[in-house]
Coordinates of N, CA, C and O in Angstrom, one line a residue:
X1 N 133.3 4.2 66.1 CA 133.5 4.3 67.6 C 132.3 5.0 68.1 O 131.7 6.0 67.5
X2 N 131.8 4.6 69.5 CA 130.7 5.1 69.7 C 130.9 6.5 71.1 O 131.0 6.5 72.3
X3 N 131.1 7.4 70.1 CA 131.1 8.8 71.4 C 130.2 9.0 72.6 O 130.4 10.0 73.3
X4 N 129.2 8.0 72.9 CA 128.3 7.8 74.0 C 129.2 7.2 74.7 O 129.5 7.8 75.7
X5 N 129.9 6.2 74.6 CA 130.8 5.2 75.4 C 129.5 4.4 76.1 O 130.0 3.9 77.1
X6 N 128.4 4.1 76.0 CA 127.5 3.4 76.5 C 126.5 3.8 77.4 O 125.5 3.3 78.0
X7 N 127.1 5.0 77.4 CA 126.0 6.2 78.3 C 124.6 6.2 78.0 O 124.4 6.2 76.8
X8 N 123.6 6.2 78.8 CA 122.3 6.6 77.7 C 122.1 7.6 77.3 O 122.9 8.5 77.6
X9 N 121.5 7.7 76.6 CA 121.5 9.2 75.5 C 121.0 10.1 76.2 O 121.6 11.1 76.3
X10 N 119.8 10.0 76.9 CA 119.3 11.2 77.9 C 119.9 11.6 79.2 O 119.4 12.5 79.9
X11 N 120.8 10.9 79.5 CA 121.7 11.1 80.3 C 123.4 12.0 80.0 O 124.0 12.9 80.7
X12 N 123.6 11.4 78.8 CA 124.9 11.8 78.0 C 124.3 13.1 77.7 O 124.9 13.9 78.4
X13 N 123.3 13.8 76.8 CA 123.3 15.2 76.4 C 123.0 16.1 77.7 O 123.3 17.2 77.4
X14 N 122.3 15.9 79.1 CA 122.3 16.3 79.9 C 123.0 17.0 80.8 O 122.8 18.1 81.4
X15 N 124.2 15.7 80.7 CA 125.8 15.8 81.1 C 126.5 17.2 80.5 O 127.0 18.2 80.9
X16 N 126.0 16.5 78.9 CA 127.3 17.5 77.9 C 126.7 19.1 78.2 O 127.4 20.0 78.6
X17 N 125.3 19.1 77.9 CA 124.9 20.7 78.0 C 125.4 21.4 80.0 O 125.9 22.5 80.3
X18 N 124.9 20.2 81.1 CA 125.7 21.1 82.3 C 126.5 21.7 82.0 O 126.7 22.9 81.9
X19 N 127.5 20.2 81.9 CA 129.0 20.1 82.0 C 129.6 21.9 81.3 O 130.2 22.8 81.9
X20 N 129.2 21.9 80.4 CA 129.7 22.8 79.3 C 128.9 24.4 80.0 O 129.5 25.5 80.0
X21 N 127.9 24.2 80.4 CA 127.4 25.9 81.1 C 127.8 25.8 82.4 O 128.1 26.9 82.8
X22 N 127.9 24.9 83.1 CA 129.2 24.8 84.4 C 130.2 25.5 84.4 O 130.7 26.2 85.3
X23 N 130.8 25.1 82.8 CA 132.4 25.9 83.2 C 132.5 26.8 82.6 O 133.6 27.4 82.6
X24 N 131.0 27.3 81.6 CA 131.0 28.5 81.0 C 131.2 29.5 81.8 O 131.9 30.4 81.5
X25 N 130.2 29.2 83.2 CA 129.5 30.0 84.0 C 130.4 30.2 85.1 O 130.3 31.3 85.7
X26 N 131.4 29.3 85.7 CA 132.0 29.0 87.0 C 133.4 28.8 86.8 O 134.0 28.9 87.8
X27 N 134.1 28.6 85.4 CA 135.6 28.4 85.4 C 136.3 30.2 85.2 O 135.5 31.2 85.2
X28 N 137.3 30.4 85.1 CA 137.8 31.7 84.5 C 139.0 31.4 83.1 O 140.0 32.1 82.7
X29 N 138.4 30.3 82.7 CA 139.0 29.9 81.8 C 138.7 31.0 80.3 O 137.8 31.9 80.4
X30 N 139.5 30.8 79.2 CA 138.5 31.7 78.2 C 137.5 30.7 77.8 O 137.5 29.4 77.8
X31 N 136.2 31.8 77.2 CA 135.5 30.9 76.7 C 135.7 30.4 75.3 O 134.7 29.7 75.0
X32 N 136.9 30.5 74.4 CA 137.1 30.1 73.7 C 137.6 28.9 74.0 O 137.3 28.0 73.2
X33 N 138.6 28.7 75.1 CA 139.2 27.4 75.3 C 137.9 26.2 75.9 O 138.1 25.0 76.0
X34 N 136.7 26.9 76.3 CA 135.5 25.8 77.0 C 135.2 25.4 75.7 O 135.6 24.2 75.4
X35 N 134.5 26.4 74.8 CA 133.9 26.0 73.5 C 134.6 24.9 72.7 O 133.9 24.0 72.3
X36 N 136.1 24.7 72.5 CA 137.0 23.7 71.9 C 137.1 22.7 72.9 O 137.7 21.7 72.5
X37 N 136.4 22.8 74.2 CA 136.3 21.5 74.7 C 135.4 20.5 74.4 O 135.4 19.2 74.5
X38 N 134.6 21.4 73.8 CA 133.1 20.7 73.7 C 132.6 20.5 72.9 O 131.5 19.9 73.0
X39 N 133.1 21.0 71.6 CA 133.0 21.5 70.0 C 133.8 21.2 69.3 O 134.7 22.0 69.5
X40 N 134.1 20.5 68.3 CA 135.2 20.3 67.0 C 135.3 21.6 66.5 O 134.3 22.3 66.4
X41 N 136.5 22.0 66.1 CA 136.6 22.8 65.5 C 135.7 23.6 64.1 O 135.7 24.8 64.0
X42 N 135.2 22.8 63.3 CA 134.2 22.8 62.9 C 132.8 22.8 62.5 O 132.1 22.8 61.5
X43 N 132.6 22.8 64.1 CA 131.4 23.1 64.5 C 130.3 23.7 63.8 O 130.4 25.0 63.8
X44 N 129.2 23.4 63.1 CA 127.7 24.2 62.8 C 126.8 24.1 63.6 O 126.0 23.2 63.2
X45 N 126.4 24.7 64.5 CA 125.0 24.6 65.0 C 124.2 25.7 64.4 O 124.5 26.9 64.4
X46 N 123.0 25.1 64.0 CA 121.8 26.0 63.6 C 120.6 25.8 64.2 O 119.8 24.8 64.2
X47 N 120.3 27.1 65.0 CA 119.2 26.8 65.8 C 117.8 27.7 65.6 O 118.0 28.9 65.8
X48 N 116.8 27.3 65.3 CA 115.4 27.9 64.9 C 116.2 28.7 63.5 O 116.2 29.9 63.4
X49 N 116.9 28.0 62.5 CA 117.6 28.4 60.9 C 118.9 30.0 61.5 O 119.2 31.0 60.9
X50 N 119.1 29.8 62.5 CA 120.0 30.6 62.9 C 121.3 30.1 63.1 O 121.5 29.5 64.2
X51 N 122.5 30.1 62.1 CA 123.5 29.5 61.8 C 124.7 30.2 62.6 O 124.8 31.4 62.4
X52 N 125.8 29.3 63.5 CA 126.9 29.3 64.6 C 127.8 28.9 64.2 O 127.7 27.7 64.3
X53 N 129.0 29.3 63.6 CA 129.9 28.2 63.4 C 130.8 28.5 65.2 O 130.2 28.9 66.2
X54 N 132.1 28.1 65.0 CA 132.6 28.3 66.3 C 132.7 29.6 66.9 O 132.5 29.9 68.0
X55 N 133.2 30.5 65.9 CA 133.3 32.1 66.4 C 131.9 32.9 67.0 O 131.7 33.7 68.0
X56 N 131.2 32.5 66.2 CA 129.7 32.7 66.5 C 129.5 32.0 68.0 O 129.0 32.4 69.1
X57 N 129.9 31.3 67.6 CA 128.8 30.2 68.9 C 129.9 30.9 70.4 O 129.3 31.3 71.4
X58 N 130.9 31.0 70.4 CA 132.2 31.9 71.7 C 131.1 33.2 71.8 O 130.6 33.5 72.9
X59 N 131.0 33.8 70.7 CA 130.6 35.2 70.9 C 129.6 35.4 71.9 O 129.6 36.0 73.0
X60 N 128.4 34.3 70.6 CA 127.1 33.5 71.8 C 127.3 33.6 73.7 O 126.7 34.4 74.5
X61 N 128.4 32.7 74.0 CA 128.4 32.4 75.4 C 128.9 33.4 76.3 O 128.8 33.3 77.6
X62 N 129.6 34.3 75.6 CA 130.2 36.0 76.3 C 129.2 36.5 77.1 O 129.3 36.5 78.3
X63 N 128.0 37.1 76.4 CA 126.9 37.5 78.0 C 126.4 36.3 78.6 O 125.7 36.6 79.6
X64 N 126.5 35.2 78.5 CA 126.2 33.9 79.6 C 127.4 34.4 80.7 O 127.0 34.2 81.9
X65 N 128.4 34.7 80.6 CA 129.3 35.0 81.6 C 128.8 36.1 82.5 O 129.0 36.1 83.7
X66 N 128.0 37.0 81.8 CA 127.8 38.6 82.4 C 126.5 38.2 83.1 O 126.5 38.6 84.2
X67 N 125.5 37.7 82.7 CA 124.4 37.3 83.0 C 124.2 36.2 84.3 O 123.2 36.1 85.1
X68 N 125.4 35.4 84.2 CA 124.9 34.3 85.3 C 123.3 33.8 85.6 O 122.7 33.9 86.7
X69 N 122.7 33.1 84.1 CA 121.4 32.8 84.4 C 121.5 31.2 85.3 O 122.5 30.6 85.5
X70 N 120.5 30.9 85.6 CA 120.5 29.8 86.4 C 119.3 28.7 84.9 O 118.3 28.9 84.3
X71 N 120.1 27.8 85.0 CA 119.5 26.7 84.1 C 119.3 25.3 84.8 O 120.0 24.9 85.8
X72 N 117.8 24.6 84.1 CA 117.9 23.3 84.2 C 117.1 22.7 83.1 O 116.2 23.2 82.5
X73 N 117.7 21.4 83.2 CA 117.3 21.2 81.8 C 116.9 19.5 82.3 O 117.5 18.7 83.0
X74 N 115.0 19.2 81.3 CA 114.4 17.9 81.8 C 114.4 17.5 80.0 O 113.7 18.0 79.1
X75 N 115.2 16.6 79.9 CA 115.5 15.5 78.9 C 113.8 14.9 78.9 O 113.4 14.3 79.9
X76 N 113.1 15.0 78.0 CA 112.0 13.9 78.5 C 112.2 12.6 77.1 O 111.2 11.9 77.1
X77 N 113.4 12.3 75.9 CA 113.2 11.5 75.4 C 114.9 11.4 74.6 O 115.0 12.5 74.2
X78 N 115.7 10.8 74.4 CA 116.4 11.0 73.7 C 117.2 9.1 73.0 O 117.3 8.0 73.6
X79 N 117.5 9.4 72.0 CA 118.0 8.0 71.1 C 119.4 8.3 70.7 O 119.8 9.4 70.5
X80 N 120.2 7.1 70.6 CA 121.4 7.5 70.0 C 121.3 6.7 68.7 O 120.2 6.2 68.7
X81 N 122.1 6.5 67.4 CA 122.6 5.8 67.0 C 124.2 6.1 66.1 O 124.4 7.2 65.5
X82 N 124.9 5.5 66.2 CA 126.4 6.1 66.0 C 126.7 6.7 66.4 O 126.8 6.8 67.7
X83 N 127.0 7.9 65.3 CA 127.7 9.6 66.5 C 126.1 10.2 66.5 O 126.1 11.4 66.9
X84 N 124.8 9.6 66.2 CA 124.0 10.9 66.1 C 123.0 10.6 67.6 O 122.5 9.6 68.1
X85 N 122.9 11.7 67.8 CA 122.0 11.8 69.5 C 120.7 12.5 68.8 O 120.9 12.9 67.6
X86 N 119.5 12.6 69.4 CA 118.4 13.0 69.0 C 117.6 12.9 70.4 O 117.7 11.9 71.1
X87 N 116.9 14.2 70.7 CA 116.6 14.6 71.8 C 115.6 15.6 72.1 O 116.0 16.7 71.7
X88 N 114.3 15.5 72.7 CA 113.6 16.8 73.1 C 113.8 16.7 74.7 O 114.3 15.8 75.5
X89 N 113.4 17.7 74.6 CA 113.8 18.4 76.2 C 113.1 19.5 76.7 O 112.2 20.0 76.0
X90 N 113.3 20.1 77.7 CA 112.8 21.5 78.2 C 113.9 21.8 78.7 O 114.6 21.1 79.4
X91 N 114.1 23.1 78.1 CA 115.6 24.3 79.3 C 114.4 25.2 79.9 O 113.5 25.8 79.4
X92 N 114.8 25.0 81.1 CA 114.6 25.9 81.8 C 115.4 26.9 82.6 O 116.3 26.7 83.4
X93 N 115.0 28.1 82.2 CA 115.9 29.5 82.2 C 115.2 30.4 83.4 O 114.0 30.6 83.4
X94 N 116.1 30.8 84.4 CA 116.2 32.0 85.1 C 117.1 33.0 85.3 O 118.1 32.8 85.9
X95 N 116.7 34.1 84.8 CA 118.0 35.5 84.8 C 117.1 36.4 86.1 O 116.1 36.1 86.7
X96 N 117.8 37.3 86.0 CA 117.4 38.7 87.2 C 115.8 38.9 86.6 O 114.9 38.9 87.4
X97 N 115.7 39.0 85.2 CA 114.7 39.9 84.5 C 113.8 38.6 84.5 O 112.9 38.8 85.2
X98 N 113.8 37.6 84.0 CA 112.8 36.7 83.8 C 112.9 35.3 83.7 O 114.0 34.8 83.7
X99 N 112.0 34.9 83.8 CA 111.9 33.1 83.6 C 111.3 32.6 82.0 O 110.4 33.1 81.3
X100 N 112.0 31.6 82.0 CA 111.7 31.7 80.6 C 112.1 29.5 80.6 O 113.1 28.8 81.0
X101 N 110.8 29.1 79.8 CA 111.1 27.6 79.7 C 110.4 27.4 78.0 O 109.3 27.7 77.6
X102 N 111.6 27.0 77.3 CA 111.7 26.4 75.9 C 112.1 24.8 75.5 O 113.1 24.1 75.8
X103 N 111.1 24.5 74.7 CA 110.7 23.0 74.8 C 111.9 22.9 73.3 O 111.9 23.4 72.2
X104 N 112.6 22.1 73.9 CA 113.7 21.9 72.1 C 114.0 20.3 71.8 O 114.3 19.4 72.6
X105 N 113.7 20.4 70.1 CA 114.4 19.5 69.2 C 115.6 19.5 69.2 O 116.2 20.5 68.9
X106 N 116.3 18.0 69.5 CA 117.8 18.1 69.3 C 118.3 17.3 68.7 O 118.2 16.1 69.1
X107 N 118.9 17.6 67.5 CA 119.4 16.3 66.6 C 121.0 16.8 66.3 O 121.2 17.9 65.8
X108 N 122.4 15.7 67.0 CA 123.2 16.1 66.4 C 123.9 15.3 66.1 O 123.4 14.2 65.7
X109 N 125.5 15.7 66.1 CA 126.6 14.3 65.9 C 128.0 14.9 66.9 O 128.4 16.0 67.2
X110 N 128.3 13.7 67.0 CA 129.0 13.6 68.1 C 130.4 13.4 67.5 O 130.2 12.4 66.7
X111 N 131.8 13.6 67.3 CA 132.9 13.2 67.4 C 133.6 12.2 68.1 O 133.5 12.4 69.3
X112 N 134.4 11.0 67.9 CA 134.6 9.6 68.6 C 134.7 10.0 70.2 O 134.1 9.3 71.0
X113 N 135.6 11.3 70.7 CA 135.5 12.0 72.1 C 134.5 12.7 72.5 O 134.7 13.6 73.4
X114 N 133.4 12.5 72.0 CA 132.4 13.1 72.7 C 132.0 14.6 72.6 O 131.0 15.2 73.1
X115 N 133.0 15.3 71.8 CA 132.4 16.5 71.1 C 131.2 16.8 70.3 O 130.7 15.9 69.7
X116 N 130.6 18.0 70.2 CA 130.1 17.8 69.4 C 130.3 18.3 67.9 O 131.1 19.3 67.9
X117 N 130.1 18.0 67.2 CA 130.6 18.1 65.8 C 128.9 19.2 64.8 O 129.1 19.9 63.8
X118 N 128.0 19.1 65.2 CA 126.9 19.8 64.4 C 125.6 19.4 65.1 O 125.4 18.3 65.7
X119 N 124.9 20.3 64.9 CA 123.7 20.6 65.8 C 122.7 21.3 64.9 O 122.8 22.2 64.1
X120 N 121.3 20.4 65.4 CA 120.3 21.6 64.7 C 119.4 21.3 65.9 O 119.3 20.2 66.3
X121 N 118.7 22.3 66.6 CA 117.7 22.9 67.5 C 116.8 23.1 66.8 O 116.9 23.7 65.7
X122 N 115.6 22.6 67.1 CA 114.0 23.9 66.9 C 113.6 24.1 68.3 O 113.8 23.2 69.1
X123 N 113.2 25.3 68.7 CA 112.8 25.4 70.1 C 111.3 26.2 69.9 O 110.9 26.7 68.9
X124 N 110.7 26.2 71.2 CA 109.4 27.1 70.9 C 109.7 27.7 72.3 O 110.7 27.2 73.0
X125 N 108.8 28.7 72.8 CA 109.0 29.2 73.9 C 107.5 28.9 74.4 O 106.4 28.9 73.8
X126 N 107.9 28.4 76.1 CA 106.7 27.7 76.6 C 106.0 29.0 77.3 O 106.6 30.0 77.9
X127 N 104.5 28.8 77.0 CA 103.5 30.1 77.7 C 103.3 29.8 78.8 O 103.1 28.7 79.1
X128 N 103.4 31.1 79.9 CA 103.6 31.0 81.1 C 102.6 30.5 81.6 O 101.6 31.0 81.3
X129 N 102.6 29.1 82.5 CA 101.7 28.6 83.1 C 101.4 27.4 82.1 O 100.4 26.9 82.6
X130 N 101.7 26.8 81.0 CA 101.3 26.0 80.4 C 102.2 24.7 80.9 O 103.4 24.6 81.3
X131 N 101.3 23.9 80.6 CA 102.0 22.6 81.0 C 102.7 22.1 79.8 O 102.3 22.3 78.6
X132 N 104.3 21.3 80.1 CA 104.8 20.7 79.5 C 104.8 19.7 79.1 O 105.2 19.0 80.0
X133 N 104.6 18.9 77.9 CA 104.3 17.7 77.9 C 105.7 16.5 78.1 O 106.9 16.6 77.6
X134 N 105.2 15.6 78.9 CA 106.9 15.0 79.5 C 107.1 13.7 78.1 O 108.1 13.0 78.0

């Protein structure tokens, strides 16, 4: 079964990453119950070899609550096939303290609902003033 539902891929991870810091950021739900919206229970994400399972990854999103950074994020390529999505991108990050834009590899797998099931990230941090390549 295909967890895109026919969505394009650079549209679908776009979605999934708002979607999910939307209600991180704006629900008063716990963040435990967002993370299980969006995450199989089983969850690994490892990002730049820095390993998340689900408890990790909740803990993760606790100062995103306190912080209220402001995000957007420019998809410039992504592929599906089955459950696996594959994706670079730019996040772009604003807190009180700083701006901050990181260019990321995204390769993951998706669950038949659209969860996600495992993730690996490489990201670099982009130098201020440098151009991104689209």
């Amino acid at each position: 079964m295909n967890p895109f539902h026919d969505d394009d891929p650079k549209r679908f991870i776009a979605d999934f990453f708002a979607s999910f810091t939307e209600e991180l950021l704006h629900s008063d739900d716990d963040p435990a119950v967002i993370v299980d919206r969006y995450h199989t229970p089983d969850i690994v994400q490892v990002a730049d070899g820095n390993r998340m399972d689900r408890d990790k990854l909740i803990a993760h999103t606790r100062p995103l609550r306190k912080n209220q950074p402001e995000s957007r994020m420019d998809v410039h390529e992504a592929v599906a096939d089955g459950d696996q999505l594959a994706a670079r991108y730019t996040l772009y990050v604003h807190t009180r303290k700083r701006d901050l834009a990181m260019e990321v590899c995204f390769f993951g797998r998706f669950a038949a609902d659209g969860r996600m099931r495992q993730a690996h990230l490489l990201t670099r941090t982009v130098p201020e003033g440098a151009k991104v390549p689209a």
